[in-house]
PDB file of C-alpha atoms in Angstrom:
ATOM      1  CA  UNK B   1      76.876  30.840 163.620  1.00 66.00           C
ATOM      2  CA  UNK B   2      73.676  32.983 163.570  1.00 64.00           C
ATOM      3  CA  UNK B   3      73.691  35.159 166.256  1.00 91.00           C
ATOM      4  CA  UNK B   4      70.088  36.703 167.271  1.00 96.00           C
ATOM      5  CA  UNK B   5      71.161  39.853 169.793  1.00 96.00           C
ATOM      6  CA  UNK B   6      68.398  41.656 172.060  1.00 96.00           C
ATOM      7  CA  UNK B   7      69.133  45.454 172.892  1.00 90.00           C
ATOM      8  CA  UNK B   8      68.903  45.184 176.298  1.00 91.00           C
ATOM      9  CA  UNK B   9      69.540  42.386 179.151  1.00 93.00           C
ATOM     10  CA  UNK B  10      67.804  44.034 181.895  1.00 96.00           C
ATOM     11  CA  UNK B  11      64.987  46.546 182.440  1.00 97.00           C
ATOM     12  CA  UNK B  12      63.082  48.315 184.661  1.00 97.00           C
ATOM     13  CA  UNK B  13      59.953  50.631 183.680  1.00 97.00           C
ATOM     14  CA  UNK B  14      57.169  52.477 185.636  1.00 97.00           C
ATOM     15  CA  UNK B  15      53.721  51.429 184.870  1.00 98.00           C
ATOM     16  CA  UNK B  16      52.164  53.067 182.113  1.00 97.00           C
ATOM     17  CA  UNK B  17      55.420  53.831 180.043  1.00 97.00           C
ATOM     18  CA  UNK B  18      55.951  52.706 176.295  1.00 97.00           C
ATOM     19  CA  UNK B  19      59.189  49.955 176.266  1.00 97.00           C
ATOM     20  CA  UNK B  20      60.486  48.875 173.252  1.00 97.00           C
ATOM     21  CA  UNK B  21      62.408  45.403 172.987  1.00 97.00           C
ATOM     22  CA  UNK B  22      64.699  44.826 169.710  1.00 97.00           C
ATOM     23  CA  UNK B  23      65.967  41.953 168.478  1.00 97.00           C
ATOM     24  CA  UNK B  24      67.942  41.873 165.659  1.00 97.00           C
ATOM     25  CA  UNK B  25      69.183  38.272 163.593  1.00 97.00           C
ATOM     26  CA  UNK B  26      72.190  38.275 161.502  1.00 95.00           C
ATOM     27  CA  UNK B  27      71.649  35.236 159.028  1.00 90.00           C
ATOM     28  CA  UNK B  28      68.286  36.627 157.134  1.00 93.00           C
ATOM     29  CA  UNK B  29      65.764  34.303 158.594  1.00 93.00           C
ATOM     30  CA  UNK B  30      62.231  34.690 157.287  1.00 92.00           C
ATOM     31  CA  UNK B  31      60.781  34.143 160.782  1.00 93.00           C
ATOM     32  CA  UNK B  32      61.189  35.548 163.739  1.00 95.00           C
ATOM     33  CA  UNK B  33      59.676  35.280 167.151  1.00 96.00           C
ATOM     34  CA  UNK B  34      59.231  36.859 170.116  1.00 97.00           C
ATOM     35  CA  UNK B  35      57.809  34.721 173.278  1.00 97.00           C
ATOM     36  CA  UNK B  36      57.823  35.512 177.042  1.00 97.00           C
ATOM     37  CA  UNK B  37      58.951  33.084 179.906  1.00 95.00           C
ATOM     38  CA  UNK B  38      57.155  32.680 183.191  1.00 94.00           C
ATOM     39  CA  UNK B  39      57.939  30.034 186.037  1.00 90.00           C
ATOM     40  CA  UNK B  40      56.266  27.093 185.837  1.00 88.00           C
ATOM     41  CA  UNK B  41      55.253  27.541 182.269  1.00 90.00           C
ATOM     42  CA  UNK B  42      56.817  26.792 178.899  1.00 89.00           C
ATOM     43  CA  UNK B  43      57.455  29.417 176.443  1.00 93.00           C
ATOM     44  CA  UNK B  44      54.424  31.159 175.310  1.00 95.00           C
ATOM     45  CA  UNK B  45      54.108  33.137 171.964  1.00 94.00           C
ATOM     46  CA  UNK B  46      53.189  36.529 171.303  1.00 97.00           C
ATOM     47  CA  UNK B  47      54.040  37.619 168.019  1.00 96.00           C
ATOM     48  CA  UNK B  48      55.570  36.309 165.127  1.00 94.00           C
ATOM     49  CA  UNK B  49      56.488  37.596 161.854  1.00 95.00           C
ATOM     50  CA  UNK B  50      57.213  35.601 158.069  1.00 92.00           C
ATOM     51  CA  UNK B  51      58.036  38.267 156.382  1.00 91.00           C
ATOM     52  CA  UNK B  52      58.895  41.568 156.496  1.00 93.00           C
ATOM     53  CA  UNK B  53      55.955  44.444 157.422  1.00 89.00           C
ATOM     54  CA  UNK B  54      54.203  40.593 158.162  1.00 91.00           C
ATOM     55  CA  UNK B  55      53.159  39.842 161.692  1.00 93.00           C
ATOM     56  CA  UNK B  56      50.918  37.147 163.035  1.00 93.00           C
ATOM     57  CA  UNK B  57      49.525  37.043 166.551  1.00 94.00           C
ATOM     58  CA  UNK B  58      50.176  34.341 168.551  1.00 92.00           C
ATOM     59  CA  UNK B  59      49.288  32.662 172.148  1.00 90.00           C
ATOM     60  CA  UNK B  60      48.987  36.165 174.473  1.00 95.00           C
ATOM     61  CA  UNK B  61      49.079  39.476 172.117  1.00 97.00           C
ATOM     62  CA  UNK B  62      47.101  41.517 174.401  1.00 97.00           C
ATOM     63  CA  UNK B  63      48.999  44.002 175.558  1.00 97.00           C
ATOM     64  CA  UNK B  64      51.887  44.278 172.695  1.00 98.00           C
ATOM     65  CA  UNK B  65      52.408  44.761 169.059  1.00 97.00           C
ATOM     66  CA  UNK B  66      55.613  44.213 167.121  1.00 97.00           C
ATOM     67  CA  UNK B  67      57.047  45.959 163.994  1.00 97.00           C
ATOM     68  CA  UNK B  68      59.186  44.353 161.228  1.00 97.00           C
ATOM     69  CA  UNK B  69      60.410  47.185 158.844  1.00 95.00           C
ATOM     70  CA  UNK B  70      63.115  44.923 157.847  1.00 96.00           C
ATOM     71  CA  UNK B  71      63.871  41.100 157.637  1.00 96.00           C
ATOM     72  CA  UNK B  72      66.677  41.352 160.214  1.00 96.00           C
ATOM     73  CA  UNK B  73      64.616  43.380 163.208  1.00 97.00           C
ATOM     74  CA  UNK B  74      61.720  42.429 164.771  1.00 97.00           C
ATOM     75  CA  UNK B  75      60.555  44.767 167.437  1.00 97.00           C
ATOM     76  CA  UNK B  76      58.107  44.177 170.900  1.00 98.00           C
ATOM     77  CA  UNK B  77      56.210  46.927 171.781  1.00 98.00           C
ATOM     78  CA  UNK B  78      54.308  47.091 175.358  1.00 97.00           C
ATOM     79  CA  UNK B  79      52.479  50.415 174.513  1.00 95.00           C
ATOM     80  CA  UNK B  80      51.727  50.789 178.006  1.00 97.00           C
ATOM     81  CA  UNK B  81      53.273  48.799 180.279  1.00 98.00           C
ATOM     82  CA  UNK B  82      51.698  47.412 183.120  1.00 98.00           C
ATOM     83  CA  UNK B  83      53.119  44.980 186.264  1.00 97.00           C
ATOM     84  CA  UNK B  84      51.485  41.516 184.830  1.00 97.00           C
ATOM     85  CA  UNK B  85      54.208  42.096 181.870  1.00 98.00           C
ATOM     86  CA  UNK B  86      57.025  41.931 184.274  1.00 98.00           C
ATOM     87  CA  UNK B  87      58.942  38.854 182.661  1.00 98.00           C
ATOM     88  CA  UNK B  88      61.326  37.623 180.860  1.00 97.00           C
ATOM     89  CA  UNK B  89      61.550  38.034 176.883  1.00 98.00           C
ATOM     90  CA  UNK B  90      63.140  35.895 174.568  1.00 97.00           C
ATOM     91  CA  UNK B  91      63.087  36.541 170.716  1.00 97.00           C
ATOM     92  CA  UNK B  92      64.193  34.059 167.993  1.00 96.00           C
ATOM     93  CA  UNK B  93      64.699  33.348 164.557  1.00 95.00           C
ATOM     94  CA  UNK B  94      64.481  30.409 162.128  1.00 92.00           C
ATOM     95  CA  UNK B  95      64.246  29.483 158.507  1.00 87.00           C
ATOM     96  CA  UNK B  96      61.190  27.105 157.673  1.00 79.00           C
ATOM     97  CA  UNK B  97      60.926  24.411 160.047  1.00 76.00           C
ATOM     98  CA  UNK B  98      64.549  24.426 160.948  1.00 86.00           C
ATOM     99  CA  UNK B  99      65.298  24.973 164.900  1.00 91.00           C
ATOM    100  CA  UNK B 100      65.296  28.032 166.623  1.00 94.00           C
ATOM    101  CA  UNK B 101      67.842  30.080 167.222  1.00 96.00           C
ATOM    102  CA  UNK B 102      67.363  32.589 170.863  1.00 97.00           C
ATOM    103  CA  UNK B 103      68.569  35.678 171.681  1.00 96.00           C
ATOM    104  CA  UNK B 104      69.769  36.373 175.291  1.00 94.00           C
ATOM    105  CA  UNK B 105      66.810  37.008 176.752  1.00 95.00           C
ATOM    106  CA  UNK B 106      65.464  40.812 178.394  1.00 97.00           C
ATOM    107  CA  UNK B 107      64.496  40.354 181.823  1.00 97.00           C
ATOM    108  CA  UNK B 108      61.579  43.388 181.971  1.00 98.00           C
ATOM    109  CA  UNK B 109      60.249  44.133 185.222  1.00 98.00           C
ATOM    110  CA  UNK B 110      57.366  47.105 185.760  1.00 98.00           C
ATOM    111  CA  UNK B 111      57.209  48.222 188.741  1.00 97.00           C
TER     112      UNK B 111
ATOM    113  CA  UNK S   1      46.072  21.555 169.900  1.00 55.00           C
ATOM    114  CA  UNK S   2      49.246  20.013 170.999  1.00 66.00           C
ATOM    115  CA  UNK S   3      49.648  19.719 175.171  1.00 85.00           C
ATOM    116  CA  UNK S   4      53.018  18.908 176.011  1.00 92.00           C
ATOM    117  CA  UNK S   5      54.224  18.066 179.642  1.00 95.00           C
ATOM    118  CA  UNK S   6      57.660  17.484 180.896  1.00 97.00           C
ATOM    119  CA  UNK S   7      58.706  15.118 183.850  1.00 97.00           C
ATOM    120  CA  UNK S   8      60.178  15.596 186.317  1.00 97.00           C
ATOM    121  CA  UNK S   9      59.809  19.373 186.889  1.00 96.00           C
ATOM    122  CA  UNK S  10      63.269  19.344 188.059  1.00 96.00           C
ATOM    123  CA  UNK S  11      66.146  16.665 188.820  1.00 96.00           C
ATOM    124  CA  UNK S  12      69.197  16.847 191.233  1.00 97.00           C
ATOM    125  CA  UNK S  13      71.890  14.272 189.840  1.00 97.00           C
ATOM    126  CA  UNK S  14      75.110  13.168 191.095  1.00 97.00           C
ATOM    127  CA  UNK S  15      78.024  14.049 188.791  1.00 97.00           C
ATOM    128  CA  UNK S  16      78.866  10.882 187.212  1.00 97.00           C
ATOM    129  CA  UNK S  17      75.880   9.630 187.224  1.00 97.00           C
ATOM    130  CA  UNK S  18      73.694   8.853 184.353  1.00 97.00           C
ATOM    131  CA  UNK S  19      69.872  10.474 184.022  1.00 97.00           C
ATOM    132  CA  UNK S  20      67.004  10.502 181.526  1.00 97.00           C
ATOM    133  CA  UNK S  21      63.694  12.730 181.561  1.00 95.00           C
ATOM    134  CA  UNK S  22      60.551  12.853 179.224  1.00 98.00           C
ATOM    135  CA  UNK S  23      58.617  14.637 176.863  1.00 97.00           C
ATOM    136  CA  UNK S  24      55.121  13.904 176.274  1.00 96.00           C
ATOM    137  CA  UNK S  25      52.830  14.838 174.306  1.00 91.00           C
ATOM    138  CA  UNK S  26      49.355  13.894 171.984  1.00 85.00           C
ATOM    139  CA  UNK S  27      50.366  11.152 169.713  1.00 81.00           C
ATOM    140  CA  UNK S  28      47.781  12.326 166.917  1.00 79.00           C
ATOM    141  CA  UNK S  29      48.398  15.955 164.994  1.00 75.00           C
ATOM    142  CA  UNK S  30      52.072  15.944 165.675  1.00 82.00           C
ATOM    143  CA  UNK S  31      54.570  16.348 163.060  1.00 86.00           C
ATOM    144  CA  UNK S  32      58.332  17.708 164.912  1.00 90.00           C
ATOM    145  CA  UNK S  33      59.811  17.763 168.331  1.00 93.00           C
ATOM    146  CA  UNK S  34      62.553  19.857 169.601  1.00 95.00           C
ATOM    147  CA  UNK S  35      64.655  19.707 172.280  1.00 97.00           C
ATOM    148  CA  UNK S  36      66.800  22.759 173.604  1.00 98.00           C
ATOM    149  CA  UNK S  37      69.352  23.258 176.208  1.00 97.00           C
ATOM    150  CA  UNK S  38      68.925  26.872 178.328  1.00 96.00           C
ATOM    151  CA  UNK S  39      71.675  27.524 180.366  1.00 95.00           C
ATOM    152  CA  UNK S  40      71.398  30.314 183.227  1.00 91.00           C
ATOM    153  CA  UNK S  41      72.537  33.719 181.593  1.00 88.00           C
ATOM    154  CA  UNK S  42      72.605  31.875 178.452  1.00 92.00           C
ATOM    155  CA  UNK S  43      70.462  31.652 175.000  1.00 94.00           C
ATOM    156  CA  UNK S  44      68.200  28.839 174.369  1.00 95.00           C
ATOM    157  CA  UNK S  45      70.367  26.334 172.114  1.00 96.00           C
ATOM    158  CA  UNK S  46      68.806  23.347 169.957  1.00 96.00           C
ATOM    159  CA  UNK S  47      70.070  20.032 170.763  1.00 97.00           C
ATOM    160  CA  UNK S  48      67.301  18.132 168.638  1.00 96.00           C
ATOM    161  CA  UNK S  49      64.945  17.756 165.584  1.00 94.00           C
ATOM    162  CA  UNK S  50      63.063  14.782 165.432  1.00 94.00           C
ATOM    163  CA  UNK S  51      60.215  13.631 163.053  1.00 91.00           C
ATOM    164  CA  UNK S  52      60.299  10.121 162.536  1.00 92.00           C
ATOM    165  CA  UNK S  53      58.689   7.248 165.400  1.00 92.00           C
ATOM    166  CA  UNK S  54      61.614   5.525 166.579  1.00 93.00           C
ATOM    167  CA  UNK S  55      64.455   8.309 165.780  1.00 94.00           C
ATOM    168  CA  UNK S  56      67.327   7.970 167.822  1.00 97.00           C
ATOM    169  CA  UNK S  57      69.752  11.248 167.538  1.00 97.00           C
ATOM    170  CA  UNK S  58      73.066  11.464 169.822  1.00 97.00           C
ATOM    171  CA  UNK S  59      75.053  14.332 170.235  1.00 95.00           C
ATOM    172  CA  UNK S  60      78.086  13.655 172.888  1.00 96.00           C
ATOM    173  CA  UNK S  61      77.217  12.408 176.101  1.00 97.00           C
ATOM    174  CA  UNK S  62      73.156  13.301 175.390  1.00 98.00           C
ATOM    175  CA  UNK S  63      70.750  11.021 173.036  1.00 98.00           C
ATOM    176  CA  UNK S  64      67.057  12.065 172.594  1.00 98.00           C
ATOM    177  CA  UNK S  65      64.481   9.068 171.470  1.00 98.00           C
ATOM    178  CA  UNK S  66      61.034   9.398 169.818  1.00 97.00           C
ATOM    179  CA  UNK S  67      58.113   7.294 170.417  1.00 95.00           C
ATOM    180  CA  UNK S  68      55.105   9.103 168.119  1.00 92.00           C
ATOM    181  CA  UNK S  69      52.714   6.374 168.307  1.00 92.00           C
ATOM    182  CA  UNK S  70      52.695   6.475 172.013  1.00 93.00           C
ATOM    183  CA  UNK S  71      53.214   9.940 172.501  1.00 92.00           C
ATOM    184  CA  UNK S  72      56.862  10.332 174.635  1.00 95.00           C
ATOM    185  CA  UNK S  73      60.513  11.729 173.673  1.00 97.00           C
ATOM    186  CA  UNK S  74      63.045  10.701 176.336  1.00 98.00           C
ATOM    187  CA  UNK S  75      66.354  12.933 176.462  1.00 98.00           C
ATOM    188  CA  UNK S  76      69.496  10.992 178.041  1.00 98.00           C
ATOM    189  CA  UNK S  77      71.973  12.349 179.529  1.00 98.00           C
ATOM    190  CA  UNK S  78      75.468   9.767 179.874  1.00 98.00           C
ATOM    191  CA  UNK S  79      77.946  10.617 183.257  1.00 97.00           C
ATOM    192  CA  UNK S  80      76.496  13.486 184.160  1.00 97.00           C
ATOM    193  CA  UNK S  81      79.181  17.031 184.447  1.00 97.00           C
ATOM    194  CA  UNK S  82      78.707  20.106 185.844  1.00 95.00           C
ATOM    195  CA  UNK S  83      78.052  21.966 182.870  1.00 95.00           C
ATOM    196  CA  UNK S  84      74.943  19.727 181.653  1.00 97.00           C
ATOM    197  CA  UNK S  85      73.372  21.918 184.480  1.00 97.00           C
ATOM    198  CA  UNK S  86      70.607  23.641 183.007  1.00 97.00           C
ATOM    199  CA  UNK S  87      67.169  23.462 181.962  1.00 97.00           C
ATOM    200  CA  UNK S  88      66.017  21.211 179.472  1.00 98.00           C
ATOM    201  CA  UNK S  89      62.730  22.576 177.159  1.00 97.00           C
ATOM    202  CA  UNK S  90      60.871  20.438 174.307  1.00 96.00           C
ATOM    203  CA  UNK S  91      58.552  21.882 172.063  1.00 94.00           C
ATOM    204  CA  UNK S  92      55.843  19.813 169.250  1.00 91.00           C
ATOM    205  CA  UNK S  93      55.268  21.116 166.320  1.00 88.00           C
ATOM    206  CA  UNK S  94      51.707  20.259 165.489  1.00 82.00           C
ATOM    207  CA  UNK S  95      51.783  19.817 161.879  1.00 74.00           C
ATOM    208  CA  UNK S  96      53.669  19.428 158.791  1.00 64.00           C
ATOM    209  CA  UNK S  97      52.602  23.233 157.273  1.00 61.00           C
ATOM    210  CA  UNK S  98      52.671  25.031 160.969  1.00 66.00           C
ATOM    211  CA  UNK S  99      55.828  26.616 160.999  1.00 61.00           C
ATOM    212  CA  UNK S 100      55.719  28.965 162.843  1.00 69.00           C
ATOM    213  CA  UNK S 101      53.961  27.167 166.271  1.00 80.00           C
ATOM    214  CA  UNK S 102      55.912  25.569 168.503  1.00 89.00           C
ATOM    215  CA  UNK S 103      53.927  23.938 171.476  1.00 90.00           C
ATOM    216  CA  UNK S 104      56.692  24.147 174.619  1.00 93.00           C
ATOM    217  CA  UNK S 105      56.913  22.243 177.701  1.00 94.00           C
ATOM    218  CA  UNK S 106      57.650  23.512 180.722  1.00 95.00           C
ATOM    219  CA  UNK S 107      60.975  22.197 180.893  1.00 96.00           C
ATOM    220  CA  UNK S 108      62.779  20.013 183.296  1.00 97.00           C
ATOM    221  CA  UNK S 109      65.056  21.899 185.348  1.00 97.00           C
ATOM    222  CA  UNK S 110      68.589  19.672 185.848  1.00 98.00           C
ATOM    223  CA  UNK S 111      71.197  20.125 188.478  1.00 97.00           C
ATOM    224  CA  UNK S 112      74.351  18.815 188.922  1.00 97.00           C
ATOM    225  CA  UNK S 113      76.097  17.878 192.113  1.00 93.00           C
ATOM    226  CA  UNK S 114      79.983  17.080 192.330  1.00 89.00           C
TER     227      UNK S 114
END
């Protein structure tokens, strides 16, 4: 089974820090994902990534960048976090048009 | 651009019992819908990839039906358990070279009672 893991479950950073989220994918997808999830709302893209040291913004990058120095890890970066990024983070991977496959999720809040 | 809504926004069902909900979305520009099962404390898990109008997939005690001309998915769900608790998400793919954008509803939330 492919197994997407995300470093951390839960979070909690100041305002103004740097966070990093990882995600690493074991089964050497091409694309991987990361999206946040707010109540009320569906699953909104920020960044995705093709390829490796390839990134693509999607639905709501402001405010993050990613990093993909290799096809298994696909890093979320919140350069300075701020309290409208408190949320919860879910990163995937997939192969073509096949279905995704989620990590666990990081529940981030800023205080 | 691909809107998708999902009804109801959430759905308390008797264990036993059988229920359905719906995906809709724009019948034009669509090429693939998803359905996924999220769990609380749990990863998002596919249940379904459908493409053609009138597809009719079945996994267990859940079925998922696609109506592309009108616009609609329907998930069933057969006597209800406890563990089909969770919250139900369906995403469009808008077309045939996109990849990489899913289009996500905003799931319908389902809870079981015993």
């Amino acid at each position: 089974d492919v197994k997407v893991t995300q470093s951390s479950r839960y979070l909690v950073k100041r305002t103004g820090e740097k966070v990093f989220l990882e995600c690493v994918q074991d089964m050497d997808h091409e694309n991987m994902f990361w999206y946040r999830q707010d109540p009320g709302l569906g699953l909104r893209l920020i960044y995705f990534s093709y390829d490796v040291k390839m990134k693509e913004k999607g639905d709501i990058p402001e405010g993050y960048s990613v990093s993909r120095e290799k096809k298994e890890r696909f890093s979320l970066i919140l350069e300075s976090a701020s309290t409208n990024q408190t949320s919860m983070y879910l990163c995937a991977s997939s192969n073509g048009g096949s279905p995704l496959h989620f990590g666990n999720g990081t529940r981030l809040t800023v205080t | 651009i691909l809107n998708v809504e999902q009804s109801p926004q959430s759905l308390h069902v008797q264990e036993g019992d059988s229920t359905n909900f719906t995906c809709s979305f724009p019948s034009s520009n669509f090429y693939a819908l998803h359905w996924y099962r999220w769990e609380t404390a749990k990863s998002p898990e596919a249940l379904f990839v459908m493409t053609l109008n009138g597809d009719e997939k079945k996994k267990g005690r859940i079925s998922a039906t696609l109506n592309t001309k009108e616009g609609y998915s329907y998930l069933y769900i057969k006597g209800s358990q406890p563990e089909d608790s969770a919250t139900y998400l369906c995403a469009g793919r808008p077309s045939w070279d996109s990849n990489y954008q899913l289009i996500w509803g905003a799931g319908t939330k389902l809870i079981i009672k015993p």
